[in-house]
PDB file of C-alpha atoms in Angstrom:
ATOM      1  CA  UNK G1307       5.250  12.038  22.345  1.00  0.00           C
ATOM      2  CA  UNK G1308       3.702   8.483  21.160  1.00  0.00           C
ATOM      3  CA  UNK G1309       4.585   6.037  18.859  1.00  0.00           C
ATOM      4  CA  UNK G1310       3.055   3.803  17.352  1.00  0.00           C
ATOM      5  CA  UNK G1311       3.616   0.535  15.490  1.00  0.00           C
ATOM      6  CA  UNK G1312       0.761  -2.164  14.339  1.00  0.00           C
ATOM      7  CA  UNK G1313       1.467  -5.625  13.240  1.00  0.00           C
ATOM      8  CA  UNK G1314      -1.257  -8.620  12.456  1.00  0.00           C
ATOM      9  CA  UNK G1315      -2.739  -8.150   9.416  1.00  0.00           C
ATOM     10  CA  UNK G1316      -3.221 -10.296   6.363  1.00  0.00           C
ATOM     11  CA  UNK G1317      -5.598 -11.610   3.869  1.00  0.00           C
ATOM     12  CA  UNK G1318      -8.002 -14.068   5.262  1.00  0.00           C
ATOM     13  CA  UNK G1319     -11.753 -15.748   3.899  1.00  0.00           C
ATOM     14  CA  UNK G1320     -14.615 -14.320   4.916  1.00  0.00           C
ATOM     15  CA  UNK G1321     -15.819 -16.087   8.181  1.00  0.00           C
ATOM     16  CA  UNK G1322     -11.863 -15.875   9.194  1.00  0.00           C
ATOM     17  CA  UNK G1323     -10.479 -14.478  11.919  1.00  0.00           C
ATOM     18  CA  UNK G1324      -7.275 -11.993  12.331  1.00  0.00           C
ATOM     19  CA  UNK G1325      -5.497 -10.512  15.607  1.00  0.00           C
ATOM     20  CA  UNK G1326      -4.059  -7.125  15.353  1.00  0.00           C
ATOM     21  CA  UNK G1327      -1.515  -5.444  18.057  1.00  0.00           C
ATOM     22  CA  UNK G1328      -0.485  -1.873  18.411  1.00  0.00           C
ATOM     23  CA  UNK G1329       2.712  -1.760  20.594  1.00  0.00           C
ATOM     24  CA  UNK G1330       2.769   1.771  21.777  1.00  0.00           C
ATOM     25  CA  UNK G1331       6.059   3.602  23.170  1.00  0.00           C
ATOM     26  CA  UNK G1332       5.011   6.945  25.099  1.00  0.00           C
ATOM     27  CA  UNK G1333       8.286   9.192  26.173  1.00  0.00           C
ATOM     28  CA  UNK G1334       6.225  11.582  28.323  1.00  0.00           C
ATOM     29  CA  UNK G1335       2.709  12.333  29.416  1.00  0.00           C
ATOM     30  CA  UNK G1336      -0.098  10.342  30.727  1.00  0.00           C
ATOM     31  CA  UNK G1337      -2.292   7.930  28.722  1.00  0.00           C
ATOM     32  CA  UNK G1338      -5.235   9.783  27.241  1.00  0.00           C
ATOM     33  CA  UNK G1339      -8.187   7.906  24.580  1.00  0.00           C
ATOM     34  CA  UNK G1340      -6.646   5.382  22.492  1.00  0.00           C
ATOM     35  CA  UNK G1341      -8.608   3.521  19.407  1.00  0.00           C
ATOM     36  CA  UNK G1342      -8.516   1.546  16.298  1.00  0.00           C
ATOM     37  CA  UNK G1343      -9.821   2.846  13.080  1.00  0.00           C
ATOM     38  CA  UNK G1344      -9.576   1.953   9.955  1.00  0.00           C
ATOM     39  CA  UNK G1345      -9.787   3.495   6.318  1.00  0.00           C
ATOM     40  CA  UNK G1346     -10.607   1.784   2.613  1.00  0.00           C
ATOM     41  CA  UNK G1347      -9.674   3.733  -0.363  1.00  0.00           C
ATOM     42  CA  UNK G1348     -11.718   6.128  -1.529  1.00  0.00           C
ATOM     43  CA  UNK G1349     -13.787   6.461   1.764  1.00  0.00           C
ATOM     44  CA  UNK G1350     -13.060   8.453   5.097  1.00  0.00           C
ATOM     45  CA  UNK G1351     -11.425   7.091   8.410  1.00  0.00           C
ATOM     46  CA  UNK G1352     -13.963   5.167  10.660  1.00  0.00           C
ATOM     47  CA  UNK G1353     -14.098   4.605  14.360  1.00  0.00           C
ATOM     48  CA  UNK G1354     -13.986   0.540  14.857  1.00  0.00           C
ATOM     49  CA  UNK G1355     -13.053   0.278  19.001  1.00  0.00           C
ATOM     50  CA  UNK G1356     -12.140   3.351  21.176  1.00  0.00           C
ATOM     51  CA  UNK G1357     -10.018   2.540  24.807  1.00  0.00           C
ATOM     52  CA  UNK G1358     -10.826   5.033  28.162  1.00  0.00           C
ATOM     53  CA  UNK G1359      -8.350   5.427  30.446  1.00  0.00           C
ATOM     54  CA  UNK G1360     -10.314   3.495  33.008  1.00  0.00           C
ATOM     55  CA  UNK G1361     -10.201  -0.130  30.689  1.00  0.00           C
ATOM     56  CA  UNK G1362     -13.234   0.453  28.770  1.00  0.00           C
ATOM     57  CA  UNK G1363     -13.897  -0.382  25.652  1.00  0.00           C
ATOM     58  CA  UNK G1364     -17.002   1.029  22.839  1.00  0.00           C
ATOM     59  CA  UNK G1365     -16.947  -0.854  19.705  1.00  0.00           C
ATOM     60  CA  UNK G1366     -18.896   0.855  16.687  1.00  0.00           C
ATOM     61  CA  UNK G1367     -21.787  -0.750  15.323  1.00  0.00           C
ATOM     62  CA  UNK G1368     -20.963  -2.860  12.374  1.00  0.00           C
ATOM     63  CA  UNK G1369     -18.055  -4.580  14.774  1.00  0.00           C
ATOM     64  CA  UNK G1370     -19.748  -5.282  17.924  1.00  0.00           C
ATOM     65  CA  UNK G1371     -20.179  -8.744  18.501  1.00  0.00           C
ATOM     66  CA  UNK G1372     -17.090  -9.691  16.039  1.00  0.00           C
ATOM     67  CA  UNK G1373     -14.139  -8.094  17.150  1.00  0.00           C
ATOM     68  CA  UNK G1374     -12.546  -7.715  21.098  1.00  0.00           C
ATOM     69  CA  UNK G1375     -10.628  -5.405  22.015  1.00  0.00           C
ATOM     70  CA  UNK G1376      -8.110  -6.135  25.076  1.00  0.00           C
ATOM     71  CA  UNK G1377      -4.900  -4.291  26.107  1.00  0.00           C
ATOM     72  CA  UNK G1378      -2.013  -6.002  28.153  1.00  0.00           C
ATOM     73  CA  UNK G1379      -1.489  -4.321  32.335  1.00  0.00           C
ATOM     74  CA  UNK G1380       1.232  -2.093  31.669  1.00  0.00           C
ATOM     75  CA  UNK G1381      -0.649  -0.864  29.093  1.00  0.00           C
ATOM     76  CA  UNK G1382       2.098  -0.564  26.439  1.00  0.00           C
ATOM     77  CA  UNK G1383      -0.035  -3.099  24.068  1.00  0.00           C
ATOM     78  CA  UNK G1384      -3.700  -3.098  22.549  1.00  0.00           C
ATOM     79  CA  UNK G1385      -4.922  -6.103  20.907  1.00  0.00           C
ATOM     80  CA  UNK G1386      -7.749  -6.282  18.417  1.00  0.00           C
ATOM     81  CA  UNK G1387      -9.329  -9.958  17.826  1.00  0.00           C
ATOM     82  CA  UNK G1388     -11.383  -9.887  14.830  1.00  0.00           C
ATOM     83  CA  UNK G1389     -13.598 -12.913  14.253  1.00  0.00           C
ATOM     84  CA  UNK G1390     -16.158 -13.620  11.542  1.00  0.00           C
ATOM     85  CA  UNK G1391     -14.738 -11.143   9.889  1.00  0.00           C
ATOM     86  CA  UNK G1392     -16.435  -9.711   6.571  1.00  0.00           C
ATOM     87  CA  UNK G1393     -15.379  -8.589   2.795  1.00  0.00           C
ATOM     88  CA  UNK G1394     -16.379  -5.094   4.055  1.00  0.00           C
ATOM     89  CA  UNK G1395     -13.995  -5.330   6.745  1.00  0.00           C
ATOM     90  CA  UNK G1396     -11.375  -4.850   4.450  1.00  0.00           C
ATOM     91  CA  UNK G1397      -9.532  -1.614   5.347  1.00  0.00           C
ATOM     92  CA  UNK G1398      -6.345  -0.271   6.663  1.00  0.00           C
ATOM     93  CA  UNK G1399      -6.292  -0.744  10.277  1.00  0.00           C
ATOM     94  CA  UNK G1400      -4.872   2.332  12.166  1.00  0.00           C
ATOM     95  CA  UNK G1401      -3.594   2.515  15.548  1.00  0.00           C
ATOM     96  CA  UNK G1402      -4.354   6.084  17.333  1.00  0.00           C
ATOM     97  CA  UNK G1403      -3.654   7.942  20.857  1.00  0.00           C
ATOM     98  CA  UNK G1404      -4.866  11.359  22.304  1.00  0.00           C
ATOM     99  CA  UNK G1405      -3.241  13.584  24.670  1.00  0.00           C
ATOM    100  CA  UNK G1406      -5.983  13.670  26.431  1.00  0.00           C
ATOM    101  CA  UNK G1407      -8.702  10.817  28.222  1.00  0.00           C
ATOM    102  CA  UNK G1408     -12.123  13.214  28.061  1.00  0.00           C
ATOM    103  CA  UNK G1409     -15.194  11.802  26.976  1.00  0.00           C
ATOM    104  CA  UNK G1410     -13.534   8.881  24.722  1.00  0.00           C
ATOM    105  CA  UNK G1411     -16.468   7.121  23.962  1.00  0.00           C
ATOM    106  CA  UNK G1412     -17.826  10.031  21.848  1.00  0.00           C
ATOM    107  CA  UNK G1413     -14.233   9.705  20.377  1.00  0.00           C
ATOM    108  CA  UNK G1414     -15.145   6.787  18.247  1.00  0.00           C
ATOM    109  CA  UNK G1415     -16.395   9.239  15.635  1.00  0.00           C
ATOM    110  CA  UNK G1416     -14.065  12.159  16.043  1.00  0.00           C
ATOM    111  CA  UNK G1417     -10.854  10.875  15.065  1.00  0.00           C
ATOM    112  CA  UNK G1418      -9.357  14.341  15.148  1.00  0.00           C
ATOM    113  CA  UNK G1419      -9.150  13.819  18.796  1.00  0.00           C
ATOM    114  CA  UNK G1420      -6.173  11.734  18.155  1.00  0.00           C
ATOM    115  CA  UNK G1421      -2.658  13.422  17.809  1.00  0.00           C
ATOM    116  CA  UNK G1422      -0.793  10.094  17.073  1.00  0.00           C
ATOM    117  CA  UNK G1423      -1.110   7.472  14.443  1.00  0.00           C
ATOM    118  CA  UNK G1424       0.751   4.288  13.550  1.00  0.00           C
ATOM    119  CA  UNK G1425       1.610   3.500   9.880  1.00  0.00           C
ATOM    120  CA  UNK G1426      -1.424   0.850   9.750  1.00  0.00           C
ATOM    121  CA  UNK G1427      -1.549  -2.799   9.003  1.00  0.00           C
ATOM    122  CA  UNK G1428      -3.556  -3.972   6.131  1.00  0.00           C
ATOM    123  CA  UNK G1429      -6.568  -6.418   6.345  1.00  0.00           C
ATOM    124  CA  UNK G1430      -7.943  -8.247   3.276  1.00  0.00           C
ATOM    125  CA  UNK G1431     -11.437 -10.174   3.475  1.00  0.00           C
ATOM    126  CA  UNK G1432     -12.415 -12.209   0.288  1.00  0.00           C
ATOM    127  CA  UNK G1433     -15.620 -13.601  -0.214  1.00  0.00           C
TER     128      UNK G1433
END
């Protein structure tokens, strides 16, 4: 079982920046993918960063570049930096976990992979 709980978001200009954290608690099993995604109204959930077990990271697309994704050594943290960030960027940012660690980067756009969500933290970019 994993929980977990985002915090970080806000409203910020275009061009700002915003740091989001996912503190996760995990009562049994081993770490499988983890990832960020993120969901506007009226369109479907999107991949933005996806974690393997071994430390790496694949960032979709639109994000690459912008936003770093980092996770603290015991591995009970993930951080997402967002810079430059854009009115299009403006989403509900999810936190997510599998129960599994197989062939996350491909994970990016399946998030029915994941079995565990946070609640989300909500990021506003105005132009």
């Amino acid at each position: 079982q994993v929980q977990l709980a985002e915090s970080g978001g806000g409203s910020v200009n275009a061009g700002g920046s915003l740091r989001l954290s996912c503190a996760i608690s995990r009562s049994s099993g081993s770490r499988g993918c983890m990832g960020w995604f993120r969901q506007a109204p009226g369109k479907e959930r999107e991949g933005v960063v996806v974690y393997d077990s071994d430390g790496s990271v694949y960032y979709e697309d639109h994000v690459e570049g912008r936003f770093t994704a980092s996770e603290d050594n015991t591995k009970s943290t993930l951080w997402l930096q967002m810079d430059n960030l854009k009115p299009e960027d403006t989403a509900r940012y999810i936190c997510a976990a599998a129960n599994n660690a197989w062939n996350c980067r491909y994970r990016l756009y399946d998030p029915q992979y994941f079995a565990y969500w946070g609640q989300g933290t909500q990021v506003t970019v105005s132009s």
